Amino acid sequence: MDDWLSDTRTSYDTVASSYADQLRGAVGERPYVRAALALFADLVRAAGDGPVADVGCGPGHVTAQLRELGADAFGIDLSPGMIDVARRDHPGLRFEVGSMTELDLPDASLTGLLAFWSLIHVPDADIPAVFGHFHRVLRPGGVLLAGFHVGDGSVLKTSGYGGHPMKVHVHRRRPEQVADLLRAAGFTVEAQLLVHLDEKVPGAMLFARPGRA
């Protein structure tokens, strides 16, 4: 396993419980994020329904929100600690340990894929392979929603979520950069939403669909 993957897994194992406590209810406090998730669920429904993977699901709060919106959602996360918390907090839902860099899902098996601020620890060099996996596992007509921090460069996060030690690089990217990487992986980018523009770190969400391989 690459060092950054190992560091990310260990860091989120360490903060899993405190992260879940701090993020509980966060979606409800963000109306534009809530609206984007509702639109994503509507697009999945219009595409014929089917499985939806929340890749980098953390403690499963967004996976649960998607289920409330009618999506057949399940969660995947690199951190076994996060998956333990997700299973504890949402016992009726499916969660499994896995990595977006080696996405263990069959080709064309998903109608929707959510990567909600889970790309922020992936180095630039690994993003094309990750997007290649996303394209591979989505069926034609499926929907991808990717959310991420907007900005330039990276910062090293050494503690968080109650002061627990962490070692993760947080990468900020411009929407046009992410859109170009999606297009290079075979996606058609359909919409972009910028949020929290006056906060220290704004966010962006891109909706895309797989084109022909």
CSV table of C-alpha atoms in Angstrom, one decimal:
chain,number,residue,atom,x,y,z
A,1,MET,CA,0.0,0.0,0.0
A,2,ASP,CA,1.3,3.5,-0.9
A,3,ASP,CA,2.4,5.6,2.0
A,4,TRP,CA,-0.3,8.2,1.6
A,5,LEU,CA,-3.0,5.5,1.6
A,6,SER,CA,-1.5,3.9,4.8
A,7,ASP,CA,-1.3,7.3,6.5
A,8,THR,CA,-4.9,8.2,5.5
A,9,ARG,CA,-6.2,4.9,6.7
A,10,THR,CA,-4.4,5.1,10.1
A,11,SER,CA,-5.4,8.8,10.5
A,12,TYR,CA,-9.1,8.1,10.0
A,13,ASP,CA,-9.0,5.0,12.1
A,14,THR,CA,-7.7,7.2,14.9
A,15,VAL,CA,-10.4,9.9,14.5
A,16,ALA,CA,-13.3,7.8,13.5
A,17,SER,CA,-15.5,8.2,16.5
A,18,SER,CA,-14.8,11.9,17.1
A,19,TYR,CA,-15.2,12.6,13.3
A,20,ALA,CA,-18.7,10.9,13.4
A,21,ASP,CA,-19.7,13.0,16.4
A,22,GLN,CA,-18.6,16.3,14.8
A,23,LEU,CA,-20.1,15.5,11.4
A,24,ARG,CA,-23.4,14.2,12.6
A,25,GLY,CA,-26.2,16.5,11.3
A,26,ALA,CA,-23.7,18.4,9.0
A,27,VAL,CA,-25.7,17.7,5.8
A,28,GLY,CA,-28.8,19.1,7.4
A,29,GLU,CA,-27.0,22.4,8.1
A,30,ARG,CA,-25.9,22.8,4.5
A,31,PRO,CA,-29.0,23.5,2.3
A,32,TYR,CA,-27.1,23.6,-1.0
A,33,VAL,CA,-25.3,20.4,-0.2
A,34,ARG,CA,-28.7,18.8,0.7
A,35,ALA,CA,-30.1,20.1,-2.6
A,36,ALA,CA,-27.2,18.6,-4.6
A,37,LEU,CA,-27.7,15.2,-3.0
A,38,ALA,CA,-31.5,15.3,-3.7
A,39,LEU,CA,-30.7,16.2,-7.3
A,40,PHE,CA,-28.2,13.3,-7.5
A,41,ALA,CA,-30.8,10.9,-6.2
A,42,ASP,CA,-33.4,12.2,-8.7
A,43,LEU,CA,-30.9,11.7,-11.6
A,44,VAL,CA,-30.2,8.2,-10.4
A,45,ARG,CA,-33.9,7.5,-10.3
A,46,ALA,CA,-34.3,8.9,-13.8
A,47,ALA,CA,-31.5,6.7,-15.0
A,48,GLY,CA,-33.4,3.6,-14.0
A,49,ASP,CA,-32.4,3.2,-10.3
A,50,GLY,CA,-29.8,0.6,-9.3
A,51,PRO,CA,-26.9,0.5,-6.9
A,52,VAL,CA,-25.2,3.7,-5.7
A,53,ALA,CA,-21.8,3.6,-4.2
A,54,ASP,CA,-20.7,6.3,-1.7
A,55,VAL,CA,-17.0,6.0,-2.1
A,56,GLY,CA,-15.1,7.4,0.9
A,57,CYS,CA,-18.2,7.2,3.0
A,58,GLY,CA,-16.6,7.8,6.3
A,59,PRO,CA,-19.1,7.2,9.2
A,60,GLY,CA,-22.0,6.8,6.7
A,61,HIS,CA,-24.0,9.9,7.4
A,62,VAL,CA,-24.3,10.8,3.7
A,63,THR,CA,-24.9,7.2,2.7
A,64,ALA,CA,-27.9,7.2,5.1
A,65,GLN,CA,-29.1,10.5,3.6
A,66,LEU,CA,-29.1,9.0,0.1
A,67,ARG,CA,-31.1,6.0,1.4
A,68,GLU,CA,-33.6,8.5,2.8
A,69,LEU,CA,-33.8,10.1,-0.6
A,70,GLY,CA,-34.7,6.7,-2.1
A,71,ALA,CA,-31.3,5.7,-3.5
A,72,ASP,CA,-30.1,2.1,-3.2
A,73,ALA,CA,-26.9,3.4,-1.6
A,74,PHE,CA,-24.0,1.5,0.1
A,75,GLY,CA,-20.7,2.8,1.5
A,76,ILE,CA,-17.1,2.1,0.9
A,77,ASP,CA,-14.2,3.5,2.9
A,78,LEU,CA,-10.5,2.9,3.2
A,79,SER,CA,-10.6,3.1,7.1
A,80,PRO,CA,-11.9,0.0,8.9
A,81,GLY,CA,-12.5,2.2,11.9
A,82,MET,CA,-14.8,4.4,9.9
A,83,ILE,CA,-16.6,1.4,8.6
A,84,ASP,CA,-17.1,0.1,12.1
A,85,VAL,CA,-18.7,3.4,13.1
A,86,ALA,CA,-20.9,3.4,10.0
A,87,ARG,CA,-22.2,-0.1,10.7
A,88,ARG,CA,-22.8,0.9,14.4
A,89,ASP,CA,-24.7,4.1,13.5
A,90,HIS,CA,-26.6,2.7,10.5
A,91,PRO,CA,-27.1,-1.0,11.2
A,92,GLY,CA,-29.5,-1.5,8.3
A,93,LEU,CA,-27.1,-0.3,5.6
A,94,ARG,CA,-24.3,-2.0,3.8
A,95,PHE,CA,-20.7,-0.8,4.4
A,96,GLU,CA,-17.4,-2.3,3.3
A,97,VAL,CA,-13.7,-1.6,3.5
A,98,GLY,CA,-12.2,-0.7,0.2
A,99,SER,CA,-10.0,1.8,-1.7
A,100,MET,CA,-11.0,4.1,-4.6
A,101,THR,CA,-7.6,3.4,-6.1
A,102,GLU,CA,-8.4,-0.3,-6.5
A,103,LEU,CA,-12.2,-0.2,-6.6
A,104,ASP,CA,-13.4,-3.8,-6.2
A,105,LEU,CA,-16.7,-3.5,-8.0
A,106,PRO,CA,-17.8,-5.2,-11.3
A,107,ASP,CA,-17.7,-3.2,-14.5
A,108,ALA,CA,-20.9,-1.2,-15.3
A,109,SER,CA,-22.4,-2.3,-11.9
A,110,LEU,CA,-23.5,1.1,-10.6
A,111,THR,CA,-26.1,3.6,-11.6
A,112,GLY,CA,-24.6,6.3,-9.3
A,113,LEU,CA,-21.3,7.0,-7.6
A,114,LEU,CA,-20.8,9.7,-5.0
A,115,ALA,CA,-17.3,10.9,-4.1
A,116,PHE,CA,-18.1,13.6,-1.5
A,117,TRP,CA,-15.0,15.3,-0.3
A,118,SER,CA,-13.3,11.9,-0.4
A,119,LEU,CA,-10.9,12.9,-3.2
A,120,ILE,CA,-9.2,15.5,-1.1
A,121,HIS,CA,-6.4,13.2,0.1
A,122,VAL,CA,-5.7,11.6,-3.3
A,123,PRO,CA,-2.5,13.0,-4.9
A,124,ASP,CA,-2.8,14.5,-8.4
A,125,ALA,CA,-0.8,11.6,-9.9
A,126,ASP,CA,-3.4,9.1,-8.7
A,127,ILE,CA,-6.5,11.0,-9.7
A,128,PRO,CA,-6.6,9.7,-13.4
A,129,ALA,CA,-6.5,6.1,-12.2
A,130,VAL,CA,-9.3,6.8,-9.6
A,131,PHE,CA,-11.5,8.4,-12.3
A,132,GLY,CA,-10.7,5.5,-14.6
A,133,HIS,CA,-12.2,3.2,-11.9
A,134,PHE,CA,-15.2,5.4,-11.5
A,135,HIS,CA,-15.8,5.3,-15.3
A,136,ARG,CA,-15.4,1.6,-15.4
A,137,VAL,CA,-17.9,0.8,-12.6
A,138,LEU,CA,-20.7,3.2,-13.8
A,139,ARG,CA,-23.1,1.9,-16.4
A,140,PRO,CA,-23.9,4.0,-19.4
A,141,GLY,CA,-26.3,6.7,-18.4
A,142,GLY,CA,-25.1,6.5,-14.7
A,143,VAL,CA,-24.3,9.6,-12.6
A,144,LEU,CA,-21.2,10.7,-10.8
A,145,LEU,CA,-21.3,13.5,-8.2
A,146,ALA,CA,-17.9,14.6,-7.0
A,147,GLY,CA,-17.4,17.2,-4.2
A,148,PHE,CA,-14.1,18.7,-3.2
A,149,HIS,CA,-12.3,21.7,-1.7
A,150,VAL,CA,-11.6,24.5,-4.1
A,151,GLY,CA,-8.2,26.2,-4.2
A,152,ASP,CA,-4.6,25.6,-5.1
A,153,GLY,CA,-1.9,23.4,-3.6
A,154,SER,CA,-1.9,21.1,-0.6
A,155,VAL,CA,-1.5,21.3,3.2
A,156,LEU,CA,-0.4,18.7,5.6
A,157,LYS,CA,-3.0,18.0,8.3
A,158,THR,CA,-1.3,16.8,11.5
A,159,SER,CA,-4.2,16.8,13.9
A,160,GLY,CA,-8.0,17.1,13.9
A,161,TYR,CA,-11.4,16.2,15.2
A,162,GLY,CA,-10.7,16.7,18.8
A,163,GLY,CA,-7.0,17.1,18.6
A,164,HIS,CA,-6.2,13.5,17.6
A,165,PRO,CA,-3.0,13.0,15.6
A,166,MET,CA,-3.3,12.7,11.9
A,167,LYS,CA,-1.0,12.7,8.9
A,168,VAL,CA,-2.9,13.5,5.7
A,169,HIS,CA,-2.3,15.9,2.9
A,170,VAL,CA,-5.4,17.9,1.9
A,171,HIS,CA,-5.4,18.8,-1.8
A,172,ARG,CA,-7.4,21.7,-3.1
A,173,ARG,CA,-8.3,21.9,-6.7
A,174,ARG,CA,-10.0,24.2,-9.2
A,175,PRO,CA,-13.3,23.0,-10.7
A,176,GLU,CA,-11.9,23.4,-14.2
A,177,GLN,CA,-9.0,21.2,-13.3
A,178,VAL,CA,-11.2,18.4,-12.0
A,179,ALA,CA,-13.5,18.8,-14.9
A,180,ASP,CA,-10.6,18.3,-17.3
A,181,LEU,CA,-9.5,15.2,-15.5
A,182,LEU,CA,-13.0,13.8,-15.6
A,183,ARG,CA,-13.2,14.4,-19.4
A,184,ALA,CA,-9.8,12.7,-19.9
A,185,ALA,CA,-11.2,9.7,-18.1
A,186,GLY,CA,-14.2,9.5,-20.5
A,187,PHE,CA,-16.8,11.5,-18.6
A,188,THR,CA,-19.1,14.2,-19.8
A,189,VAL,CA,-19.4,17.0,-17.3
A,190,GLU,CA,-23.0,18.3,-17.0
A,191,ALA,CA,-23.1,20.7,-14.2
A,192,GLN,CA,-21.0,22.6,-11.6
A,193,LEU,CA,-22.1,24.0,-8.2
A,194,LEU,CA,-19.8,26.3,-6.2
A,195,VAL,CA,-20.7,26.6,-2.5
A,196,HIS,CA,-19.5,28.4,0.6
A,197,LEU,CA,-17.7,31.0,-1.5
A,198,ASP,CA,-17.0,33.4,1.4
A,199,GLU,CA,-15.6,30.7,3.7
A,200,LYS,CA,-11.9,30.1,4.1
A,201,VAL,CA,-12.1,27.0,1.9
A,202,PRO,CA,-14.9,27.0,-0.7
A,203,GLY,CA,-16.4,23.8,-2.1
A,204,ALA,CA,-17.4,22.6,-5.5
A,205,MET,CA,-19.6,19.8,-6.8
A,206,LEU,CA,-19.5,18.4,-10.3
A,207,PHE,CA,-22.1,16.2,-11.9
A,208,ALA,CA,-20.8,14.0,-14.7
A,209,ARG,CA,-21.8,10.9,-16.7
A,210,PRO,CA,-19.6,8.3,-18.3
A,211,GLY,CA,-19.2,8.5,-22.0
A,212,ARG,CA,-17.9,5.8,-24.2
A,213,ALA,CA,-14.7,4.2,-23.0
